[in-house]
N, CA, C and O atoms as a DFTB+ gen file, in Angstrom:
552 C
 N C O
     1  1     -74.009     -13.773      66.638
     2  2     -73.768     -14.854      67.574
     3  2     -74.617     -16.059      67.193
     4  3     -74.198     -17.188      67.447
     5  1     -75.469     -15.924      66.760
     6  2     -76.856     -16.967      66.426
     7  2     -77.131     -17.330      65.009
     8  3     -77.975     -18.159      64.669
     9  1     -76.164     -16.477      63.996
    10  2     -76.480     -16.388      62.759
    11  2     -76.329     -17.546      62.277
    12  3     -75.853     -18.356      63.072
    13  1     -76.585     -17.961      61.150
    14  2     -76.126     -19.334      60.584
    15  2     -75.048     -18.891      59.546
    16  3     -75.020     -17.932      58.774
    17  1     -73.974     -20.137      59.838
    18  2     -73.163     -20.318      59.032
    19  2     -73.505     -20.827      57.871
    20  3     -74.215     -21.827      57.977
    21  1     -73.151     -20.364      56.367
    22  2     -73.508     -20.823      55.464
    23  2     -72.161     -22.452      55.108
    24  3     -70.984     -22.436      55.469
    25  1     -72.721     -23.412      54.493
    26  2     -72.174     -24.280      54.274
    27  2     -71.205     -24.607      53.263
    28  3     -70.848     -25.716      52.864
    29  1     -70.922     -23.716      52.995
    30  2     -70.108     -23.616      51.750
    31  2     -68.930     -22.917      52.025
    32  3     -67.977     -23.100      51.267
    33  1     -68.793     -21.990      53.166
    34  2     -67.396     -21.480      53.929
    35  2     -66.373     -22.536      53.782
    36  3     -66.597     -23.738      53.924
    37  1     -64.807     -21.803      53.379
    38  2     -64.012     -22.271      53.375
    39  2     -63.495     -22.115      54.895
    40  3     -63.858     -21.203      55.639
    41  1     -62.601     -23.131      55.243
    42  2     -62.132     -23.110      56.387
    43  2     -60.467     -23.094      56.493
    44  3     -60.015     -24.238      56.500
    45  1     -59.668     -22.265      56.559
    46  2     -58.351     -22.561      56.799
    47  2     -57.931     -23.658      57.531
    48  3     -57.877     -23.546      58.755
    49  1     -57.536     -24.999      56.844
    50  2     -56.679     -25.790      58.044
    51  2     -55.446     -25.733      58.067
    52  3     -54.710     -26.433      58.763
    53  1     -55.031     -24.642      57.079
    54  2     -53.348     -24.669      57.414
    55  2     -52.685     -23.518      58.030
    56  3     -53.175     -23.062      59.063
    57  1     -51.485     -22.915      57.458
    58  2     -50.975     -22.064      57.538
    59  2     -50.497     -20.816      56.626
    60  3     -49.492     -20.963      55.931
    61  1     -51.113     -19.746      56.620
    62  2     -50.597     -19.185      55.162
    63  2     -49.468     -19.133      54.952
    64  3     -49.016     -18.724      56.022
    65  1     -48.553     -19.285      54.203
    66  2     -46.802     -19.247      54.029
    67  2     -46.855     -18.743      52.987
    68  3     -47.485     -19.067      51.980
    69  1     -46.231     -17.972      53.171
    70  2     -45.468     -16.491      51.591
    71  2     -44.147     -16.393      52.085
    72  3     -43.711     -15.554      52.874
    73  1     -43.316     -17.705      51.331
    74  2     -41.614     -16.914      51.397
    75  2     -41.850     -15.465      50.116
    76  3     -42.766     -15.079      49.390
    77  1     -40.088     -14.942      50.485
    78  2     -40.306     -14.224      49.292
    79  2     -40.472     -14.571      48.136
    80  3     -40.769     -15.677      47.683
    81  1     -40.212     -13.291      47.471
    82  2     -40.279     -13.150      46.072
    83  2     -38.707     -14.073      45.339
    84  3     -38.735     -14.633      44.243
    85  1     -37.665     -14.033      46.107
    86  2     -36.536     -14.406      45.642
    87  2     -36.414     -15.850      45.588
    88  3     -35.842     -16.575      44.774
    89  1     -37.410     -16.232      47.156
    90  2     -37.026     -17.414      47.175
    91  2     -38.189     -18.208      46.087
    92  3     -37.749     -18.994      45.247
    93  1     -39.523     -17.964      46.170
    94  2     -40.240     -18.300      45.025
    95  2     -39.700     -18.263      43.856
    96  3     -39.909     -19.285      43.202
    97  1     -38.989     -17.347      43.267
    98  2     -38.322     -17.445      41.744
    99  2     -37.471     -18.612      42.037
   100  3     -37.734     -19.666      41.457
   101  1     -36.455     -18.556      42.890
   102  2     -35.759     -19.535      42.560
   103  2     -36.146     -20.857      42.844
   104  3     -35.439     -21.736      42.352
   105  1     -37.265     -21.249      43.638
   106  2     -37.630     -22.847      43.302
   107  2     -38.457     -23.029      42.358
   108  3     -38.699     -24.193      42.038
   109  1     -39.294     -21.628      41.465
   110  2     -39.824     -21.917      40.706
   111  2     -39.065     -22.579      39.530
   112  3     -39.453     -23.599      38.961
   113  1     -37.396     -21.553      39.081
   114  2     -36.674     -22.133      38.147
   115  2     -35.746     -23.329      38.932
   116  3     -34.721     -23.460      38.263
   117  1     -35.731     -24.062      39.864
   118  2     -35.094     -25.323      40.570
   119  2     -34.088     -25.062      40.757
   120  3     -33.319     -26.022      40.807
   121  1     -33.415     -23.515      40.993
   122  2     -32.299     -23.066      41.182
   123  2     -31.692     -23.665      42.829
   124  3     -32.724     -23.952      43.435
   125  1     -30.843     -23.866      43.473
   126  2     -30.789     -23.984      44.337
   127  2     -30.520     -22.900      45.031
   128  3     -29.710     -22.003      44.795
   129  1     -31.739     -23.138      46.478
   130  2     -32.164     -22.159      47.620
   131  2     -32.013     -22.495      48.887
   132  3     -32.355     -23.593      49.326
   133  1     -31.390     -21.402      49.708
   134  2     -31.073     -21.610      51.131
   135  2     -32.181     -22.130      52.347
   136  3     -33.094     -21.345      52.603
   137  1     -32.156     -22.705      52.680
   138  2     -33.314     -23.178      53.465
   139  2     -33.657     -22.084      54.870
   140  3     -34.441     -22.344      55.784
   141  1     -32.954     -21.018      54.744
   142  2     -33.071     -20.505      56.143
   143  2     -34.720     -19.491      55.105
   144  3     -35.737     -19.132      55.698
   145  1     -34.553     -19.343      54.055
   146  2     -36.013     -18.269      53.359
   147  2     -37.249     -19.338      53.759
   148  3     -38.295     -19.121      53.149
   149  1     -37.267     -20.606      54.824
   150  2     -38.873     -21.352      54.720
   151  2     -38.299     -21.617      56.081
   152  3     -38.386     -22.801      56.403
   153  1     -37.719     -20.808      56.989
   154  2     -37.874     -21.139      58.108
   155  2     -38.623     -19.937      58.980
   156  3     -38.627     -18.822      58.458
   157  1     -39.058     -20.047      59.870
   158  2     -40.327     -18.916      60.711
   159  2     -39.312     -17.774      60.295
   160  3     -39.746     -16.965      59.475
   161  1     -37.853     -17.580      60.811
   162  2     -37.600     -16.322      61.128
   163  2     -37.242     -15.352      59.229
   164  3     -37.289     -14.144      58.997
   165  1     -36.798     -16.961      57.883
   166  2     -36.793     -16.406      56.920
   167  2     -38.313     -15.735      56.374
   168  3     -38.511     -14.716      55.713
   169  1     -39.183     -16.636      56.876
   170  2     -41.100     -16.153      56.418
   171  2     -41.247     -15.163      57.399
   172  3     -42.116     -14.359      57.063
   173  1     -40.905     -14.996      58.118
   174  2     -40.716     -13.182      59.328
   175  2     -40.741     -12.304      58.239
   176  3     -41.711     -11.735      57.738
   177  1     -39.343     -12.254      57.877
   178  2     -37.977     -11.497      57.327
   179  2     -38.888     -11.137      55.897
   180  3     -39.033      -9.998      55.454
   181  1     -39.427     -12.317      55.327
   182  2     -39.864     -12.294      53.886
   183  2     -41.401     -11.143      54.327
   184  3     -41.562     -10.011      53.871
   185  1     -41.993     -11.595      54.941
   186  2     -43.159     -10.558      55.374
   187  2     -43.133      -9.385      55.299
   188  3     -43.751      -8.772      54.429
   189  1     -42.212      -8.677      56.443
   190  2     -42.015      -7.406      56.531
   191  2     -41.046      -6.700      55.244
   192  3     -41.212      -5.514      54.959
   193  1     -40.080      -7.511      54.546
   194  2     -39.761      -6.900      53.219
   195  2     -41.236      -6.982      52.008
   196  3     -40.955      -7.130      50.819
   197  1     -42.152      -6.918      52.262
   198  2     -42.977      -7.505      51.472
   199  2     -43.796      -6.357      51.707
   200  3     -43.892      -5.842      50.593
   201  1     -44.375      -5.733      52.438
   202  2     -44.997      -4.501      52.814
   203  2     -43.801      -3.142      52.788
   204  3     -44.182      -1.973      52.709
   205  1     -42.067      -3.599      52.882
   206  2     -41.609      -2.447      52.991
   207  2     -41.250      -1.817      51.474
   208  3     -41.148      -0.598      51.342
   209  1     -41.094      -2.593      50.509
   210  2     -40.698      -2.609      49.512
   211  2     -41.879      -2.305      48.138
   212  3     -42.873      -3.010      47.964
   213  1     -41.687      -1.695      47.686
   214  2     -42.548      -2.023      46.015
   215  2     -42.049      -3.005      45.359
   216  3     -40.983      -3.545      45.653
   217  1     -42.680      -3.280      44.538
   218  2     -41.952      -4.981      43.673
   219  2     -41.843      -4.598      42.606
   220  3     -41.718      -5.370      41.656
   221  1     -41.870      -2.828      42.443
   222  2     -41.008      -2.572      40.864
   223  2     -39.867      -1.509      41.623
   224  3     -39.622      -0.562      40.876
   225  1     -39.239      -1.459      42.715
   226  2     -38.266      -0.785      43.129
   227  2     -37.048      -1.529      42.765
   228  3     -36.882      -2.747      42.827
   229  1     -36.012      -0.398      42.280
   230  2     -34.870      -0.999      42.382
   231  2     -33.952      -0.251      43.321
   232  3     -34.189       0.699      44.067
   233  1     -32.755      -0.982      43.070
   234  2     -31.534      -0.756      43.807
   235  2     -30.076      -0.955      43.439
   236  3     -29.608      -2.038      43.087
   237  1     -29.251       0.423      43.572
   238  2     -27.974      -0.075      42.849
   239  2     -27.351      -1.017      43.247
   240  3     -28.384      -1.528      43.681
   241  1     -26.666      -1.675      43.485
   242  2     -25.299      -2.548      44.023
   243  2     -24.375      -2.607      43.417
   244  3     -24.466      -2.377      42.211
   245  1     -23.184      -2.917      43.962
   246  2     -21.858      -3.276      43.470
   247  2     -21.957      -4.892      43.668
   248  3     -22.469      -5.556      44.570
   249  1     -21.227      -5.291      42.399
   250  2     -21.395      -7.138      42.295
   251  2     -20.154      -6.722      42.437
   252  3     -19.898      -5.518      42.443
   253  1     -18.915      -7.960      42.613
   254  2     -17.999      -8.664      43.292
   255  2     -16.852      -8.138      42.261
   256  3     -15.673      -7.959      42.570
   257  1     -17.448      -7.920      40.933
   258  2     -16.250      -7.711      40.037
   259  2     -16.163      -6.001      39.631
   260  3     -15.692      -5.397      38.668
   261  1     -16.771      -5.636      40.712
   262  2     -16.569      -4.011      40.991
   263  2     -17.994      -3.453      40.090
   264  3     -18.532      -2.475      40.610
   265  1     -18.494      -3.850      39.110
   266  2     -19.561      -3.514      38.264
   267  2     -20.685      -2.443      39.389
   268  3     -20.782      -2.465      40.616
   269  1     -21.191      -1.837      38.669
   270  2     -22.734      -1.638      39.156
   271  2     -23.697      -1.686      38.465
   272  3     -23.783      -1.117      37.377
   273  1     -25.120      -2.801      39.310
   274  2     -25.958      -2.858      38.732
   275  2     -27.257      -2.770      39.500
   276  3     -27.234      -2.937      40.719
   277  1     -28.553      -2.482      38.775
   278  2     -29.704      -2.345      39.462
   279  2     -30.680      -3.749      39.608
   280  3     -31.149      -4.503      38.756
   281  1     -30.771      -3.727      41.411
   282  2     -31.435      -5.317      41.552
   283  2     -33.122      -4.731      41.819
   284  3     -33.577      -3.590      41.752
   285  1     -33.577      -5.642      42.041
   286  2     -35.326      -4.939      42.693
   287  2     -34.705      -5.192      44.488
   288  3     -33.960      -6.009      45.028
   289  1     -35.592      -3.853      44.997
   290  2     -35.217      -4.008      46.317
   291  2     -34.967      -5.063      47.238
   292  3     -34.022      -5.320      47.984
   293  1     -36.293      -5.723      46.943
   294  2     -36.680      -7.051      47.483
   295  2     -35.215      -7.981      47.895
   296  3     -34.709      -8.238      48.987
   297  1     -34.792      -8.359      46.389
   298  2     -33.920      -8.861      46.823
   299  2     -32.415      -8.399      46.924
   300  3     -31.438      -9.145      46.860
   301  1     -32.412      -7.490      47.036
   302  2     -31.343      -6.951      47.522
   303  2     -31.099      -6.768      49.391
   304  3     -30.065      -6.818      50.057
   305  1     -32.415      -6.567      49.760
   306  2     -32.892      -6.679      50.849
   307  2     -32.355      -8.073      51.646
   308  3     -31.474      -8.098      52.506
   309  1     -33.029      -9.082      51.191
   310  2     -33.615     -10.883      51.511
   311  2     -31.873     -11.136      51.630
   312  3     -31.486     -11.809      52.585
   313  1     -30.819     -10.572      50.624
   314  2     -29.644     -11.326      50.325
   315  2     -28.677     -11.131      51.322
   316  3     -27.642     -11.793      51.402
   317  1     -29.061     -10.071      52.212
   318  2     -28.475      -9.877      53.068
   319  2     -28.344     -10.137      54.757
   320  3     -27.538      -9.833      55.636
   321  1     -29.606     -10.868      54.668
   322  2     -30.357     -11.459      56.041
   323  2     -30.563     -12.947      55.795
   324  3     -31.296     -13.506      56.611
   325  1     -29.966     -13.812      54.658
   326  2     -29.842     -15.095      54.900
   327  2     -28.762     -15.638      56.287
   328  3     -28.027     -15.039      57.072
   329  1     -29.205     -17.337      56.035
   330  2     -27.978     -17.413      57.139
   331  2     -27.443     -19.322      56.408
   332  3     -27.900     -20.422      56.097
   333  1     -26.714     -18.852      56.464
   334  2     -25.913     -21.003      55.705
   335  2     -26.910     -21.711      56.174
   336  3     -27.564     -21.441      57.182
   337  1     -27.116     -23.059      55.127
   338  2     -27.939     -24.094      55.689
   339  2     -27.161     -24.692      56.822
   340  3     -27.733     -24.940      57.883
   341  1     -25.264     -25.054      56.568
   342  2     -25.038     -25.469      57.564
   343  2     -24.997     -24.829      59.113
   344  3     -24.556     -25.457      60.076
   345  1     -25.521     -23.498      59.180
   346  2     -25.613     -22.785      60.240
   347  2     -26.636     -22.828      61.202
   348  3     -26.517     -22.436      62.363
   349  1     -27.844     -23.411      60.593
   350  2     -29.276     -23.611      61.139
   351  2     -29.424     -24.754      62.235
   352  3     -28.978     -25.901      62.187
   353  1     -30.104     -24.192      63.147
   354  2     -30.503     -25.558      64.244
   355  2     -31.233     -26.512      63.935
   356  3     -32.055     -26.264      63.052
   357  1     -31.228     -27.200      64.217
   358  2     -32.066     -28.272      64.506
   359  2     -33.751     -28.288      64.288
   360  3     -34.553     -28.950      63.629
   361  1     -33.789     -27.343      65.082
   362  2     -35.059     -26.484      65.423
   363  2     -35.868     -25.946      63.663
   364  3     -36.841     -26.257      62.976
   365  1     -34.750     -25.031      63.619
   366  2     -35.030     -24.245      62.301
   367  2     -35.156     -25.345      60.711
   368  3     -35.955     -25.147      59.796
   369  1     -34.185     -26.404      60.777
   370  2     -34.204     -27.200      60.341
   371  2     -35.166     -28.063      59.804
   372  3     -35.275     -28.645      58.725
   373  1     -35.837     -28.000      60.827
   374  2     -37.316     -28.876      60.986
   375  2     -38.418     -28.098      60.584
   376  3     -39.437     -28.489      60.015
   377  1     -38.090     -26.862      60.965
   378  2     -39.301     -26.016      60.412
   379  2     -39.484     -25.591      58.747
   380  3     -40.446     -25.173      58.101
   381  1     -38.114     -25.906      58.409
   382  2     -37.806     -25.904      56.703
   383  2     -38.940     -26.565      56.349
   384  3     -39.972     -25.897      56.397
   385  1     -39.048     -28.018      55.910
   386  2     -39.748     -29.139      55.546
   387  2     -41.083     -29.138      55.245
   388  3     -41.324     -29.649      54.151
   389  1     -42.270     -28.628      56.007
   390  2     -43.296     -28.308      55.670
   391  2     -43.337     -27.290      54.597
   392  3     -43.857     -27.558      53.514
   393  1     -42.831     -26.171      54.837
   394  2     -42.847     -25.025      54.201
   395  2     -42.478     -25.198      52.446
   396  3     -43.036     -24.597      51.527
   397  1     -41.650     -25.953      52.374
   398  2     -40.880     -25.966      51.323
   399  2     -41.679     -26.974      50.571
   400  3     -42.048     -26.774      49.414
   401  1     -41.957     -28.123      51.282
   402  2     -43.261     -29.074      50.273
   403  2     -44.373     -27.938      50.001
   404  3     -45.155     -27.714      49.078
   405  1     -44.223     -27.628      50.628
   406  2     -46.228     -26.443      50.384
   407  2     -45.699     -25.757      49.263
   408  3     -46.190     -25.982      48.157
   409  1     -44.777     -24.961      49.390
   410  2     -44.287     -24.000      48.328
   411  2     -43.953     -24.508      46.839
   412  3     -44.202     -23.896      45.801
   413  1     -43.375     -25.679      46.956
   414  2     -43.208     -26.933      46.057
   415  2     -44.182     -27.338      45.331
   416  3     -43.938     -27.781      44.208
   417  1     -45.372     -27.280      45.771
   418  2     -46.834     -27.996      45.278
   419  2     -47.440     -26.626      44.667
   420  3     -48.104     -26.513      43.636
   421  1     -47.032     -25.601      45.584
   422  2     -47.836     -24.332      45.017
   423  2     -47.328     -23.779      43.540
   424  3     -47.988     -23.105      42.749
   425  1     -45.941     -24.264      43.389
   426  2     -45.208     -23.651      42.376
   427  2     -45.244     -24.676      40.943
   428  3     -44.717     -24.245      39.918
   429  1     -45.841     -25.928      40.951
   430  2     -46.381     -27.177      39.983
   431  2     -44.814     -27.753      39.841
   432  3     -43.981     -27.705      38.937
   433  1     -44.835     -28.390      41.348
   434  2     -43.561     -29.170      41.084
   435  2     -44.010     -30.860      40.480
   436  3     -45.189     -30.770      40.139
   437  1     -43.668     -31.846      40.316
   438  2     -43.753     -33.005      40.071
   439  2     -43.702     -33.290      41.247
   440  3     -42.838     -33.101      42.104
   441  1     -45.436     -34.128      41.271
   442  2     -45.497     -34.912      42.786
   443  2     -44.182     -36.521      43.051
   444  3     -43.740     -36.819      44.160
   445  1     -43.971     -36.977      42.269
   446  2     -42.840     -37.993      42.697
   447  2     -41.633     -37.099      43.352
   448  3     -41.246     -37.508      44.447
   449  1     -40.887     -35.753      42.747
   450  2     -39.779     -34.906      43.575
   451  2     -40.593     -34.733      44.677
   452  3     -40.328     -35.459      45.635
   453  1     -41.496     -33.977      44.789
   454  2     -42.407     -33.615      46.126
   455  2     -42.008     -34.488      46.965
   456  3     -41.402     -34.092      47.960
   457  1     -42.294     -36.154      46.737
   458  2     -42.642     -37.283      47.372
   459  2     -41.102     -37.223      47.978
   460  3     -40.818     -36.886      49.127
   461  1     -40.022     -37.691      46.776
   462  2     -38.988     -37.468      47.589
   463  2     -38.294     -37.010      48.232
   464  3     -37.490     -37.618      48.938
   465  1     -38.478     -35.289      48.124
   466  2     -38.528     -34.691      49.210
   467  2     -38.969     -34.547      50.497
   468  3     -38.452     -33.725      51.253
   469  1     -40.007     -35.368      50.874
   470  2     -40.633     -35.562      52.107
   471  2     -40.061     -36.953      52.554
   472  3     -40.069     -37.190      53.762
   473  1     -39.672     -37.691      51.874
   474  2     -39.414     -38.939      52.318
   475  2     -37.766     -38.925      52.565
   476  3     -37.195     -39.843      53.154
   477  1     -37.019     -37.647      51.983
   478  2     -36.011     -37.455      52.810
   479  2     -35.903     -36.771      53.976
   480  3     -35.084     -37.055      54.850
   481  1     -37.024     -35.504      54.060
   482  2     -36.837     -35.184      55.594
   483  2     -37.382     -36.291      56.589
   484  3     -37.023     -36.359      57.765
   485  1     -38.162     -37.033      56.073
   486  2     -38.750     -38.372      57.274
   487  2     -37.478     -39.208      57.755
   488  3     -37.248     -39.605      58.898
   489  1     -36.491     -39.428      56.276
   490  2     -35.584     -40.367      56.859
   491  2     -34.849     -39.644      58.095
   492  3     -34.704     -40.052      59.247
   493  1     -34.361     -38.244      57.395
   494  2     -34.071     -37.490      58.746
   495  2     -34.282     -37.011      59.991
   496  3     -33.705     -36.525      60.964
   497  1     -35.336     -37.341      59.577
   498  2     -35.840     -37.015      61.262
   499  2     -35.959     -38.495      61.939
   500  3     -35.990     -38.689      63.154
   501  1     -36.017     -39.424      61.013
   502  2     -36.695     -40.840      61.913
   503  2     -34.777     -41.369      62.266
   504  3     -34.623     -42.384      62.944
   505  1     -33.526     -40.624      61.769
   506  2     -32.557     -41.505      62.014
   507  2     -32.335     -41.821      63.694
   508  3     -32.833     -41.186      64.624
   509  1     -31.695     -42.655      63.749
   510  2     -31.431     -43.278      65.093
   511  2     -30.396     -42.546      65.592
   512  3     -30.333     -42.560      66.821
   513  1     -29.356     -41.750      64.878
   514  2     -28.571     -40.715      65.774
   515  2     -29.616     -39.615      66.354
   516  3     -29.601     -39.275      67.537
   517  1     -30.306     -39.221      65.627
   518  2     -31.261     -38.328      66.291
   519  2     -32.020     -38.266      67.350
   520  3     -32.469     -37.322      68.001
   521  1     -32.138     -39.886      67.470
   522  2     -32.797     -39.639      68.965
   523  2     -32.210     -40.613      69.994
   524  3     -32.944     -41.129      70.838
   525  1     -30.787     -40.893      69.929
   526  2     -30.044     -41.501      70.346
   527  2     -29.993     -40.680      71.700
   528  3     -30.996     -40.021      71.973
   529  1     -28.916     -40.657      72.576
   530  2     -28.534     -40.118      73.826
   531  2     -27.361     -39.647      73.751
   532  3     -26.979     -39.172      74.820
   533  1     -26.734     -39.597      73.028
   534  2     -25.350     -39.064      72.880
   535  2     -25.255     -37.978      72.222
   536  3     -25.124     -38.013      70.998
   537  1     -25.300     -36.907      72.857
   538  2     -24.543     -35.815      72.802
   539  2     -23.812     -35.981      70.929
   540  3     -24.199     -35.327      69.960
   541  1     -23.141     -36.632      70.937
   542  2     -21.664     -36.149      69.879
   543  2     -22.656     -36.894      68.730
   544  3     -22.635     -36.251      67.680
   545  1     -23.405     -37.931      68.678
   546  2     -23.935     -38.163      67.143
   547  2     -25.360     -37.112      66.783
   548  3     -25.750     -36.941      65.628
   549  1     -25.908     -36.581      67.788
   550  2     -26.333     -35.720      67.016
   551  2     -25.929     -34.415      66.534
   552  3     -26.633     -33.810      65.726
C-alpha cells in the first residue's frame, strides 16, 4: 500500500487488441479484410478461438470445387463467424477504425496509408448526413 512505485513502470494507456491470426495475415499481405474481425464482437470471437485452438492444428474442409483440403483450425474456425461489412451497424462500424489503425501501425504499414485511413473514417463520421435528423439519409 505504501511501497514506492518505481519510475520507470510502464503504464498501459490503451487497449490491448489481438484480432486473429487470419485477420493479421491478411492485412499484413494488404489482402482485403472484413471489418467485422476489428470490431468488439470480431476481437471477442478472435480471443476465445485463440485459447481454443493450437496454431499448428489443422482441419479438413471441402472448398467449393468439391476438393479436400487441410486449413489450420484457427481459420477455419474465424471463417465461419464473420458477418458482411455491409451488414454492420453503425455502432460496430465505428468500433472498426481504431482497431484497424493500431493493427496497421503494428504490422509496419506506411504512415501516409495509415494517415489516409484515418482521415477517411473522420470524413465519415464528420459527414452531415450523419448527424442530420432524418431518418432516411442516414
Amino acid at each position: 500500500k505504501h511501497a514506492p512505485i518505481p519510475q520507470d513502470t510502464v503504464i498501459l494507456t490503451g487497449p490491448i487488441i489481438i484480432p486473429s491470426q487470419v485477420a493479421i495475415q491478411k492485412l499484413h499481405k494488404g489482402d482485403f479484410i472484413e471489418l467485422y474481425y476489428f470490431t468488439n464482437k470480431g476481437l471477442h470471437n478472435a480471443e476465445l478461438f485463440m485459447w481454443l485452438a493450437d496454431n499448428d492444428a489443422l482441419t479438413l474442409l471441402q472448398t467449393s470445387n468439391s476438393l479436400h483440403s487441410f486449413v489450420p483450425l484457427a481459420t477455419a474456425q474465424m471463417k465461419g463467424s464473420t458477418m458482411r461489412d455491409e451488414d454492420l451497424s453503425w455502432e460496430e462500424f465505428s468500433e472498426v477504425a481504431h482497431c484497424l489503425a493500431t493493427t496497421m501501425k503494428e504490422n509496419d504499414w506506411l504512415e501516409e496509408r495509415i494517415d489516409s485511413h484515418i482521415k477517411f473514417w473522420l470524413a465519415l463520421k464528420s459527414h452531415p448526413w450523419r448527424h442530420g435528423t432524418c431518418k432516411i439519409s442516414k
